[in-house]
Amino acid sequence: MLGCGTVGTQVVRLLLEQSEEFAARAGARLEVTGVAVRDASAPRDQAVPRELLTDDATRVATSNDLVIELIGGIEPARTLILAAFRAGASVITGNKALIAAHGPELYAAAAAAEVDFYYEAAVAGAIPVVYALRESMAGDLVTSVLGIVNGTTNYILDEMSTKGLSFDQALATAQELGYAEADPTADVDGLDAAAKAAIIASLAFHTRVGLDDVTVEGIRSVTAADIREAHASGCEIKLLAIAQRRDDDHARGISVRVHPALVPADHPLASVHGAFNAVLIEAQSAGRLMFYGQGAGGAPTASAVLSDVVAAAAHRVHGGQAPRESSYADLPILGPEAALTRYQVQLRVDDQPGSLAIVAGVFAEHEVSIDSVRQSAYVGGSRAVVTIVTHRAAVAHLEAAVAGLRSEARVLDVVSVQRVEGE
Ligand code: NDP
Ligand code: HSE
């Protein structure tokens, strides 16, 4: 074991407590031979026997059959994993940041050493999304994956939605409860979700997708007023990771992005509360598949790590190996302009005959099709608030339509433009 913090402690505890079960499943007894940490003398959970602790991570990485990396971050995790492969070890990790940044190098090193490389815990904690995409969907063509893959941001948005808290208040609560780190950047700015989106897209579309290929927007700008407006439209705001395949007259390739979006209240992702995660896979033959569960936390994440440990151990005993990286499709990675999304546009208009016709004409002129229109009286004169939800549109068309609306005298103000996902 490399690292013994939130997740590692639970992995050691379960390996020791349930050793008979794991021996039966793997076909051989699994012995924890060493646990490398930064400070071997620091006080820790009593589930971790002190005699196993060491600060010699290189020795642990290079003298075992299986190496479980739960340090996190890029270095020294990358160097230790590469050393483990060279020493003939199979590696299990939950390190999405490392895979999103250096996946191809790690897959190639594992293949060259003819060992296993597993990372179920890297995406959505306990939920078996990696297995589903890599193995269960091997007989199908995935068309899109839509997910809530960051528990911290879902917790914050849920607190804002259910308790009317501001972003800052909800973030402070998340930090008090230990969901958000003291430096919450990776979560609230969408970087953690983006790393997971890159892994999801690579697996779903058999194409190498790195962190730089993901268009990212976090949740810092979501306000309590945005949430109230979302409720008025029958929606919740969720931070979504979206991986989409496009193969139409305008674009061929994949679009991968992370951003907040309105989700209709009757969509399954809208009822994902607290720090839970959920992933919706759409595939040509299977249709829709929904996965839901705990995306973080020591024991739930340990469950995913241990499933990989059992698989890698069984290969040592009985032969066989983990599926290799599959990037044969090598689809083009499309830029943010290729994202096809529904939009909700809120306008303040002059409530006169013909205003709605003018608004509809602007959308039509820019090839944006309207799905629904709702008008509410605006207090204080002959003005109305019109809320328009579009069908899926390219961002360039939507932006052109919004610019056109701004130049119409009857349109007093474009109040907000928000993306809508989930149908
Ligand atoms: P923690 O920060 O709780 O633990 C990190 C561990 O790594 C600590 O034991 C630390 O030692 C050890 N460590 C740090 N630097 C070194 C080093 N240079 N050499 C040896 N050991 C070192 O992390 P988590 O358990 O939360 O996360 C581990 C991994 O799992 C990460 O990749 C994370 O992204 C992933 N993950 C975590 C989830 C979660 O809910 N926490 C969910 C899904 C994935 P010491 O104890 O001495 O400080
Ligand atoms: N920080 C992550 C989250 C942990 O909030 O979901 C799991 O990757």
Short mmCIF file of C-alpha atoms and ligand atoms in Angstrom, two decimals:
data_model
loop_
_atom_site.label_atom_id
_atom_site.label_comp_id
_atom_site.label_asym_id
_atom_site.label_seq_id
_atom_site.Cartn_x
_atom_site.Cartn_y
_atom_site.Cartn_z
CA MET A 1 0.00 0.00 0.00
CA LEU A 2 1.22 3.47 -0.91
CA GLY A 3 -0.70 6.00 1.18
CA CYS A 4 -2.93 5.35 4.15
CA GLY A 5 -5.30 8.28 4.56
CA THR A 6 -9.09 8.40 4.20
CA VAL A 7 -9.28 5.60 1.64
CA GLY A 8 -6.10 3.65 2.43
CA THR A 9 -7.04 3.19 6.10
CA GLN A 10 -10.32 1.55 5.08
CA VAL A 11 -8.60 -0.64 2.51
CA VAL A 12 -6.16 -1.96 5.15
CA ARG A 13 -8.95 -2.47 7.68
CA LEU A 14 -11.09 -4.45 5.24
CA LEU A 15 -8.16 -6.48 3.89
CA LEU A 16 -7.32 -7.57 7.43
CA GLU A 17 -10.90 -8.00 8.73
CA GLN A 18 -12.17 -9.91 5.70
CA SER A 19 -9.03 -11.83 4.79
CA GLU A 20 -10.86 -15.20 4.61
CA GLU A 21 -13.39 -13.82 2.11
CA PHE A 22 -10.70 -12.28 -0.06
CA ALA A 23 -8.60 -15.45 0.04
CA ALA A 24 -11.57 -17.47 -1.19
CA ARG A 25 -12.39 -14.97 -3.95
CA ALA A 26 -8.85 -14.39 -5.17
CA GLY A 27 -7.70 -18.00 -4.81
CA ALA A 28 -4.81 -17.08 -2.50
CA ARG A 29 -4.32 -15.32 0.80
CA LEU A 30 -3.64 -11.59 0.42
CA GLU A 31 -0.98 -10.43 2.80
CA VAL A 32 -0.47 -6.73 3.52
CA THR A 33 3.32 -6.51 3.57
CA GLY A 34 3.85 -2.77 3.98
CA VAL A 35 2.04 0.55 4.16
CA ALA A 36 4.06 3.55 2.99
CA VAL A 37 3.06 6.95 4.37
CA ARG A 38 4.62 10.39 4.57
CA ASP A 39 5.05 10.25 8.33
CA ALA A 40 5.20 6.72 9.76
CA SER A 41 5.36 8.03 13.33
CA ALA A 42 2.11 10.08 13.14
CA PRO A 43 -0.87 8.80 15.16
CA ARG A 44 -3.35 6.80 13.04
CA ASP A 45 -6.44 4.64 13.11
CA GLN A 46 -5.84 1.50 15.16
CA ALA A 47 -7.06 -0.60 12.21
CA VAL A 48 -3.59 -0.07 10.70
CA PRO A 49 -0.94 -2.22 12.43
CA ARG A 50 2.01 0.02 13.28
CA GLU A 51 4.58 -2.61 12.27
CA LEU A 52 3.37 -2.33 8.64
CA LEU A 53 4.02 1.42 8.43
CA THR A 54 7.08 2.70 6.64
CA ASP A 55 8.28 5.86 4.96
CA ASP A 56 10.17 3.83 2.33
CA ALA A 57 7.60 4.04 -0.48
CA THR A 58 10.05 2.91 -3.17
CA ARG A 59 10.70 -0.37 -1.37
CA VAL A 60 6.97 -1.02 -1.01
CA ALA A 61 6.40 -0.18 -4.69
CA THR A 62 9.16 -2.48 -5.95
CA SER A 63 8.97 -5.58 -3.75
CA ASN A 64 5.37 -6.81 -4.00
CA ASP A 65 2.98 -8.60 -6.38
CA LEU A 66 0.25 -5.98 -5.99
CA VAL A 67 0.72 -2.29 -5.27
CA ILE A 68 -2.22 -0.13 -4.20
CA GLU A 69 -1.51 3.56 -4.79
CA LEU A 70 -3.65 5.84 -2.59
CA ILE A 71 -1.35 8.82 -2.18
CA GLY A 72 -3.07 10.96 -4.80
CA GLY A 73 -1.66 13.76 -6.99
CA ILE A 74 0.95 13.45 -9.71
CA GLU A 75 4.27 12.98 -7.92
CA PRO A 76 5.54 10.83 -6.32
CA ALA A 77 2.54 8.65 -7.30
CA ARG A 78 3.54 8.54 -11.00
CA THR A 79 7.17 7.61 -10.37
CA LEU A 80 6.20 4.97 -7.80
CA ILE A 81 3.61 3.36 -10.09
CA LEU A 82 6.09 3.22 -12.99
CA ALA A 83 8.66 1.67 -10.64
CA ALA A 84 6.06 -0.88 -9.51
CA PHE A 85 5.30 -1.88 -13.11
CA ARG A 86 9.02 -2.26 -13.87
CA ALA A 87 9.34 -4.50 -10.82
CA GLY A 88 6.53 -6.72 -12.16
CA ALA A 89 3.73 -5.59 -9.85
CA SER A 90 0.11 -5.05 -10.84
CA VAL A 91 -1.14 -1.67 -9.70
CA ILE A 92 -4.49 -0.53 -8.36
CA THR A 93 -5.15 3.20 -7.92
CA GLY A 94 -7.94 5.70 -7.30
CA ASN A 95 -5.92 8.60 -8.65
CA LYS A 96 -8.04 10.35 -11.31
CA ALA A 97 -5.75 13.38 -11.47
CA LEU A 98 -2.81 11.16 -12.42
CA ILE A 99 -4.74 9.09 -14.97
CA ALA A 100 -6.24 12.17 -16.64
CA ALA A 101 -2.77 13.70 -16.93
CA HIS A 102 -0.58 10.63 -17.62
CA GLY A 103 -2.95 7.78 -18.53
CA PRO A 104 -1.31 6.75 -21.82
CA GLU A 105 2.16 6.57 -20.25
CA LEU A 106 0.84 4.39 -17.43
CA TYR A 107 -1.16 2.08 -19.73
CA ALA A 108 1.89 1.61 -21.96
CA ALA A 109 4.13 0.82 -18.98
CA ALA A 110 1.63 -1.73 -17.63
CA ALA A 111 1.34 -3.36 -21.06
CA ALA A 112 5.14 -3.49 -21.49
CA ALA A 113 5.50 -5.16 -18.09
CA GLU A 114 2.52 -7.49 -18.81
CA VAL A 115 0.85 -6.59 -15.53
CA ASP A 116 -2.58 -5.27 -14.60
CA PHE A 117 -3.51 -1.62 -14.10
CA TYR A 118 -6.89 -1.03 -12.43
CA TYR A 119 -8.53 2.24 -11.40
CA GLU A 120 -12.21 1.66 -10.57
CA ALA A 121 -12.03 4.07 -7.61
CA ALA A 122 -10.89 6.94 -9.81
CA VAL A 123 -14.42 7.66 -11.07
CA ALA A 124 -17.47 8.03 -8.82
CA GLY A 125 -16.12 6.17 -5.76
CA ALA A 126 -18.10 3.03 -5.04
CA ILE A 127 -20.06 3.11 -8.29
CA PRO A 128 -18.70 0.56 -10.81
CA VAL A 129 -18.60 2.99 -13.73
CA VAL A 130 -15.14 2.07 -15.02
CA TYR A 131 -16.08 -1.61 -15.12
CA ALA A 132 -19.39 -0.80 -16.80
CA LEU A 133 -17.77 1.29 -19.53
CA ARG A 134 -14.68 -0.85 -20.02
CA GLU A 135 -16.28 -4.30 -19.88
CA SER A 136 -20.09 -4.28 -19.73
CA MET A 137 -20.40 -1.87 -22.68
CA ALA A 138 -17.76 -3.62 -24.82
CA GLY A 139 -20.58 -5.04 -26.94
CA ASP A 140 -22.33 -1.74 -27.55
CA LEU A 141 -21.78 1.74 -28.95
CA VAL A 142 -21.92 4.39 -26.23
CA THR A 143 -23.46 7.63 -27.49
CA SER A 144 -23.32 9.76 -24.35
CA VAL A 145 -22.49 9.76 -20.67
CA LEU A 146 -24.03 12.32 -18.35
CA GLY A 147 -23.04 12.30 -14.72
CA ILE A 148 -22.85 13.92 -11.34
CA VAL A 149 -19.34 12.77 -10.47
CA ASN A 150 -18.28 15.21 -7.77
CA GLY A 151 -19.89 14.75 -4.37
CA THR A 152 -18.66 18.03 -2.87
CA THR A 153 -20.25 20.24 -5.51
CA ASN A 154 -23.46 18.22 -5.52
CA TYR A 155 -23.62 18.66 -1.75
CA ILE A 156 -23.11 22.44 -2.08
CA LEU A 157 -25.73 22.83 -4.83
CA ASP A 158 -28.16 20.63 -2.90
CA GLU A 159 -27.74 22.73 0.26
CA MET A 160 -28.36 25.87 -1.83
CA SER A 161 -31.44 24.27 -3.37
CA THR A 162 -33.04 22.73 -0.29
CA LYS A 163 -32.02 25.27 2.39
CA GLY A 164 -31.74 28.46 0.36
CA LEU A 165 -28.07 28.94 1.37
CA SER A 166 -25.67 31.13 -0.60
CA PHE A 167 -22.70 29.48 -2.32
CA ASP A 168 -20.33 30.70 0.44
CA GLN A 169 -22.57 29.41 3.24
CA ALA A 170 -22.98 26.02 1.56
CA LEU A 171 -19.23 25.77 0.91
CA ALA A 172 -18.52 26.54 4.58
CA THR A 173 -20.94 23.75 5.63
CA ALA A 174 -19.27 21.34 3.21
CA GLN A 175 -15.88 22.20 4.72
CA GLU A 176 -17.16 21.76 8.31
CA LEU A 177 -18.46 18.29 7.41
CA GLY A 178 -15.20 17.34 5.71
CA TYR A 179 -16.67 17.00 2.19
CA ALA A 180 -14.71 19.97 0.86
CA GLU A 181 -11.00 20.48 1.45
CA ALA A 182 -9.61 23.66 3.07
CA ASP A 183 -8.58 24.52 -0.52
CA PRO A 184 -11.75 23.54 -2.39
CA THR A 185 -10.44 24.57 -5.83
CA ALA A 186 -10.31 21.11 -7.44
CA ASP A 187 -13.91 20.43 -6.54
CA VAL A 188 -15.70 23.79 -6.90
CA ASP A 189 -13.85 24.81 -10.06
CA GLY A 190 -14.77 21.52 -11.71
CA LEU A 191 -11.24 20.11 -12.06
CA ASP A 192 -11.94 16.89 -10.14
CA ALA A 193 -15.05 16.31 -12.28
CA ALA A 194 -13.06 17.16 -15.42
CA ALA A 195 -10.43 14.49 -14.64
CA LYS A 196 -13.24 11.96 -14.18
CA ALA A 197 -14.93 13.17 -17.40
CA ALA A 198 -11.66 12.59 -19.30
CA ILE A 199 -11.46 9.02 -17.98
CA ILE A 200 -15.15 8.38 -18.73
CA ALA A 201 -14.82 9.71 -22.29
CA SER A 202 -11.64 7.70 -22.96
CA LEU A 203 -13.40 4.49 -21.92
CA ALA A 204 -16.76 5.27 -23.53
CA PHE A 205 -15.37 6.28 -26.92
CA HIS A 206 -12.13 4.24 -27.17
CA THR A 207 -10.21 7.46 -27.68
CA ARG A 208 -7.47 9.14 -25.67
CA VAL A 209 -8.97 12.07 -23.79
CA GLY A 210 -6.86 14.11 -21.37
CA LEU A 211 -7.69 16.84 -18.92
CA ASP A 212 -6.82 19.54 -21.49
CA ASP A 213 -9.50 18.19 -23.84
CA VAL A 214 -12.27 18.92 -21.34
CA THR A 215 -14.07 22.28 -21.33
CA VAL A 216 -14.50 23.15 -17.66
CA GLU A 217 -16.67 25.58 -15.72
CA GLY A 218 -17.20 25.21 -11.98
CA ILE A 219 -19.99 26.31 -9.65
CA ARG A 220 -18.54 29.45 -8.01
CA SER A 221 -20.78 31.71 -10.09
CA VAL A 222 -24.04 29.90 -9.23
CA THR A 223 -26.11 32.22 -7.04
CA ALA A 224 -29.11 31.73 -4.76
CA ALA A 225 -31.11 33.74 -7.34
CA ASP A 226 -30.08 31.24 -10.08
CA ILE A 227 -31.40 28.42 -7.93
CA ARG A 228 -34.71 30.25 -7.30
CA GLU A 229 -35.08 30.83 -11.06
CA ALA A 230 -34.30 27.17 -11.71
CA HIS A 231 -37.07 26.16 -9.30
CA ALA A 232 -39.49 28.55 -11.01
CA SER A 233 -38.70 26.70 -14.26
CA GLY A 234 -39.24 23.30 -12.62
CA CYS A 235 -35.51 22.51 -12.59
CA GLU A 236 -32.52 21.92 -10.32
CA ILE A 237 -28.98 23.15 -11.03
CA LYS A 238 -26.39 20.36 -11.13
CA LEU A 239 -22.70 20.27 -11.99
CA LEU A 240 -22.59 17.77 -14.83
CA ALA A 241 -19.82 15.88 -16.55
CA ILE A 242 -20.89 15.33 -20.14
CA ALA A 243 -19.27 13.15 -22.77
CA GLN A 244 -21.10 13.13 -26.11
CA ARG A 245 -20.44 11.47 -29.44
CA ARG A 246 -21.42 13.55 -32.48
CA ASP A 247 -21.75 12.05 -35.91
CA ASP A 248 -24.00 14.34 -37.92
CA ASP A 249 -23.88 16.73 -40.86
CA HIS A 250 -22.05 19.38 -38.82
CA ALA A 251 -19.54 17.50 -36.68
CA ARG A 252 -17.93 14.11 -36.12
CA GLY A 253 -16.07 13.43 -32.90
CA ILE A 254 -16.54 13.74 -29.18
CA SER A 255 -17.38 16.64 -26.94
CA VAL A 256 -16.34 16.45 -23.28
CA ARG A 257 -17.30 19.13 -20.80
CA VAL A 258 -18.08 19.95 -17.20
CA HIS A 259 -20.42 22.78 -16.31
CA PRO A 260 -23.47 23.62 -14.21
CA ALA A 261 -26.77 23.10 -16.02
CA LEU A 262 -30.49 23.15 -15.38
CA VAL A 263 -31.88 19.63 -15.04
CA PRO A 264 -35.69 19.15 -15.16
CA ALA A 265 -36.99 18.14 -11.71
CA ASP A 266 -38.44 14.89 -13.06
CA HIS A 267 -35.09 13.78 -14.53
CA PRO A 268 -33.32 11.07 -12.46
CA LEU A 269 -30.21 13.26 -12.00
CA ALA A 270 -32.31 16.04 -10.39
CA SER A 271 -33.09 13.82 -7.40
CA VAL A 272 -29.45 13.00 -6.64
CA HIS A 273 -29.04 14.68 -3.26
CA GLY A 274 -26.19 15.40 -0.86
CA ALA A 275 -22.75 14.06 -1.75
CA PHE A 276 -24.12 11.22 -3.87
CA ASN A 277 -23.03 10.60 -7.46
CA ALA A 278 -24.97 9.25 -10.44
CA VAL A 279 -24.01 8.40 -13.99
CA LEU A 280 -26.34 7.94 -16.93
CA ILE A 281 -24.92 6.02 -19.88
CA GLU A 282 -26.73 5.97 -23.23
CA ALA A 283 -25.78 3.32 -25.71
CA GLN A 284 -27.11 2.35 -29.11
CA SER A 285 -28.48 -1.09 -28.20
CA ALA A 286 -28.76 -0.98 -24.40
CA GLY A 287 -30.55 2.35 -24.31
CA ARG A 288 -30.24 4.15 -20.97
CA LEU A 289 -28.37 2.76 -17.97
CA MET A 290 -28.36 4.58 -14.66
CA PHE A 291 -25.79 4.12 -11.89
CA TYR A 292 -26.21 5.71 -8.46
CA GLY A 293 -24.28 5.58 -5.21
CA GLN A 294 -21.60 7.01 -2.97
CA GLY A 295 -18.94 8.77 -4.99
CA ALA A 296 -16.52 9.41 -2.15
CA GLY A 297 -15.62 8.49 1.40
CA GLY A 298 -13.23 5.96 2.92
CA ALA A 299 -15.27 2.74 2.98
CA PRO A 300 -17.25 3.28 -0.28
CA THR A 301 -14.06 4.07 -2.19
CA ALA A 302 -12.28 1.14 -0.52
CA SER A 303 -15.02 -1.12 -1.91
CA ALA A 304 -14.01 -0.12 -5.46
CA VAL A 305 -10.29 -0.47 -4.70
CA LEU A 306 -10.80 -3.94 -3.24
CA SER A 307 -12.80 -5.18 -6.23
CA ASP A 308 -9.74 -4.32 -8.33
CA VAL A 309 -7.42 -5.97 -5.81
CA VAL A 310 -9.39 -9.22 -5.98
CA ALA A 311 -9.40 -9.15 -9.80
CA ALA A 312 -5.65 -8.49 -10.03
CA ALA A 313 -4.90 -11.13 -7.38
CA ALA A 314 -7.06 -13.70 -9.17
CA HIS A 315 -5.07 -13.08 -12.37
CA ARG A 316 -1.84 -13.78 -10.44
CA VAL A 317 -3.29 -17.06 -9.20
CA HIS A 318 -5.28 -18.31 -12.18
CA GLY A 319 -3.75 -16.39 -15.09
CA GLY A 320 -5.43 -13.81 -17.29
CA GLN A 321 -5.09 -10.08 -17.34
CA ALA A 322 -7.06 -6.86 -17.11
CA PRO A 323 -8.38 -5.33 -20.35
CA ARG A 324 -5.77 -3.09 -21.95
CA GLU A 325 -6.31 0.55 -22.88
CA SER A 326 -8.50 0.71 -25.98
CA SER A 327 -7.99 3.83 -28.07
CA TYR A 328 -8.54 2.30 -31.52
CA ALA A 329 -11.42 4.65 -32.45
CA ASP A 330 -9.20 7.72 -32.10
CA LEU A 331 -12.14 10.07 -32.62
CA PRO A 332 -11.46 13.79 -33.06
CA ILE A 333 -11.90 15.80 -29.87
CA LEU A 334 -14.28 18.63 -30.64
CA GLY A 335 -13.97 22.10 -29.13
CA PRO A 336 -16.56 23.77 -26.92
CA GLU A 337 -18.28 25.21 -30.00
CA ALA A 338 -19.42 21.71 -30.97
CA ALA A 339 -21.41 21.13 -27.79
CA LEU A 340 -25.09 20.58 -28.54
CA THR A 341 -27.16 21.77 -25.61
CA ARG A 342 -30.65 23.00 -24.83
CA TYR A 343 -30.79 26.52 -23.44
CA GLN A 344 -33.10 28.47 -21.22
CA VAL A 345 -33.14 32.14 -22.16
CA GLN A 346 -34.94 34.62 -19.94
CA LEU A 347 -35.93 37.99 -21.44
CA ARG A 348 -37.67 41.11 -20.22
CA VAL A 349 -39.86 42.34 -23.08
CA ASP A 350 -42.33 45.09 -23.89
CA ASP A 351 -45.71 43.40 -23.35
CA GLN A 352 -47.21 44.59 -26.67
CA PRO A 353 -48.85 42.78 -29.60
CA GLY A 354 -46.16 41.21 -31.74
CA SER A 355 -43.32 41.12 -29.18
CA LEU A 356 -43.37 37.34 -28.95
CA ALA A 357 -43.43 37.06 -32.74
CA ILE A 358 -40.31 39.23 -32.94
CA VAL A 359 -38.53 37.09 -30.34
CA ALA A 360 -39.55 33.87 -32.13
CA GLY A 361 -38.34 35.34 -35.41
CA VAL A 362 -34.87 36.02 -33.99
CA PHE A 363 -34.52 32.43 -32.81
CA ALA A 364 -35.73 31.14 -36.20
CA GLU A 365 -33.33 33.41 -38.09
CA HIS A 366 -30.40 31.81 -36.23
CA GLU A 367 -31.63 28.21 -36.64
CA VAL A 368 -32.50 27.77 -32.96
CA SER A 369 -35.69 25.81 -32.48
CA ILE A 370 -37.94 26.73 -29.53
CA ASP A 371 -39.23 23.95 -27.28
CA SER A 372 -41.37 25.94 -24.82
CA VAL A 373 -42.29 29.53 -23.92
CA ARG A 374 -43.56 30.82 -20.58
CA GLN A 375 -44.58 34.40 -19.89
CA SER A 376 -45.09 35.96 -16.47
CA ALA A 377 -46.28 39.47 -15.74
CA TYR A 378 -43.54 41.82 -14.61
CA VAL A 379 -44.48 44.07 -11.74
CA GLY A 380 -44.30 47.73 -12.71
CA GLY A 381 -45.71 48.52 -16.12
CA SER A 382 -46.33 46.93 -19.48
CA ARG A 383 -43.38 44.61 -19.29
CA ALA A 384 -43.25 40.83 -19.11
CA VAL A 385 -40.65 38.21 -18.38
CA VAL A 386 -40.51 35.57 -21.09
CA THR A 387 -38.70 32.29 -20.45
CA ILE A 388 -37.81 30.32 -23.55
CA VAL A 389 -36.39 26.80 -23.58
CA THR A 390 -34.81 25.76 -26.86
CA HIS A 391 -34.23 22.39 -28.43
CA ARG A 392 -30.58 21.37 -28.71
CA ALA A 393 -28.59 24.06 -30.47
CA ALA A 394 -24.96 24.79 -31.30
CA VAL A 395 -23.46 27.45 -29.05
CA ALA A 396 -22.61 29.69 -32.05
CA HIS A 397 -26.25 29.71 -33.16
CA LEU A 398 -27.47 30.41 -29.64
CA GLU A 399 -24.98 33.25 -29.15
CA ALA A 400 -26.00 34.79 -32.47
CA ALA A 401 -29.65 34.56 -31.45
CA VAL A 402 -28.92 36.22 -28.09
CA ALA A 403 -27.01 39.02 -29.83
CA GLY A 404 -29.96 39.43 -32.18
CA LEU A 405 -32.38 39.62 -29.25
CA ARG A 406 -30.26 42.29 -27.56
CA SER A 407 -30.52 44.47 -30.66
CA GLU A 408 -34.35 44.32 -30.76
CA ALA A 409 -36.06 47.40 -29.29
CA ARG A 410 -38.91 45.25 -27.90
CA VAL A 411 -36.40 43.18 -25.89
CA LEU A 412 -35.58 45.31 -22.86
CA ASP A 413 -33.08 42.94 -21.30
CA VAL A 414 -31.63 39.42 -21.66
CA VAL A 415 -31.87 38.41 -18.00
CA SER A 416 -30.08 35.05 -18.15
CA VAL A 417 -28.91 32.31 -20.48
CA GLN A 418 -28.51 28.86 -18.96
CA ARG A 419 -27.80 25.43 -20.35
CA VAL A 420 -30.41 22.70 -19.88
CA GLU A 421 -29.41 19.03 -19.84
CA GLY A 422 -31.36 15.83 -19.39
CA GLU A 423 -34.45 14.92 -21.39
P1 NDP B 1 -5.45 11.32 1.93
O1 NDP B 1 -4.89 12.68 1.73
O2 NDP B 1 -6.42 11.09 3.01
O3 NDP B 1 -4.24 10.30 2.16
C1 NDP B 1 -3.04 10.38 1.43
C2 NDP B 1 -2.04 9.40 2.02
O4 NDP B 1 -0.88 9.45 1.23
C3 NDP B 1 -1.63 9.72 3.46
O5 NDP B 1 -1.57 8.54 4.20
C4 NDP B 1 -0.24 10.32 3.29
O6 NDP B 1 0.65 10.05 4.38
C5 NDP B 1 0.24 9.56 2.08
N1 NDP B 1 1.31 10.29 1.39
C6 NDP B 1 1.30 11.55 0.96
N2 NDP B 1 2.47 11.85 0.36
C7 NDP B 1 3.21 10.73 0.42
C8 NDP B 1 4.52 10.39 -0.01
N3 NDP B 1 5.29 11.28 -0.62
N4 NDP B 1 4.96 9.14 0.21
C9 NDP B 1 4.19 8.23 0.85
N5 NDP B 1 2.93 8.49 1.28
C10 NDP B 1 2.47 9.72 1.07
O7 NDP B 1 -6.05 10.87 0.52
P2 NDP B 1 -7.37 10.03 0.23
O8 NDP B 1 -7.32 8.73 0.93
O9 NDP B 1 -8.57 10.89 0.37
O10 NDP B 1 -7.24 9.80 -1.36
C11 NDP B 1 -6.31 8.86 -1.89
C12 NDP B 1 -6.56 8.70 -3.38
O11 NDP B 1 -7.87 8.20 -3.59
C13 NDP B 1 -6.48 10.00 -4.19
O12 NDP B 1 -5.95 9.73 -5.46
C14 NDP B 1 -7.93 10.43 -4.31
O13 NDP B 1 -8.16 11.22 -5.46
C15 NDP B 1 -8.60 9.09 -4.46
N6 NDP B 1 -10.01 9.08 -4.08
C16 NDP B 1 -10.38 9.57 -2.85
C17 NDP B 1 -11.69 9.59 -2.49
C18 NDP B 1 -12.11 10.09 -1.16
O14 NDP B 1 -13.32 10.07 -0.88
N7 NDP B 1 -11.22 10.50 -0.28
C19 NDP B 1 -12.75 9.10 -3.41
C20 NDP B 1 -12.24 8.57 -4.66
C21 NDP B 1 -10.92 8.58 -4.96
P3 NDP B 1 0.39 10.63 5.87
O15 NDP B 1 -0.79 9.85 6.38
O16 NDP B 1 1.63 10.34 6.60
O17 NDP B 1 0.09 12.08 5.68
N1 HSE B 2 -13.49 15.35 -3.97
C1 HSE B 2 -14.19 14.28 -4.60
C2 HSE B 2 -15.69 14.54 -4.52
C3 HSE B 2 -13.82 12.98 -3.95
O1 HSE B 2 -16.14 15.48 -3.85
O2 HSE B 2 -16.45 13.82 -5.17
C4 HSE B 2 -14.10 11.79 -4.81
O3 HSE B 2 -13.35 11.78 -5.97
#
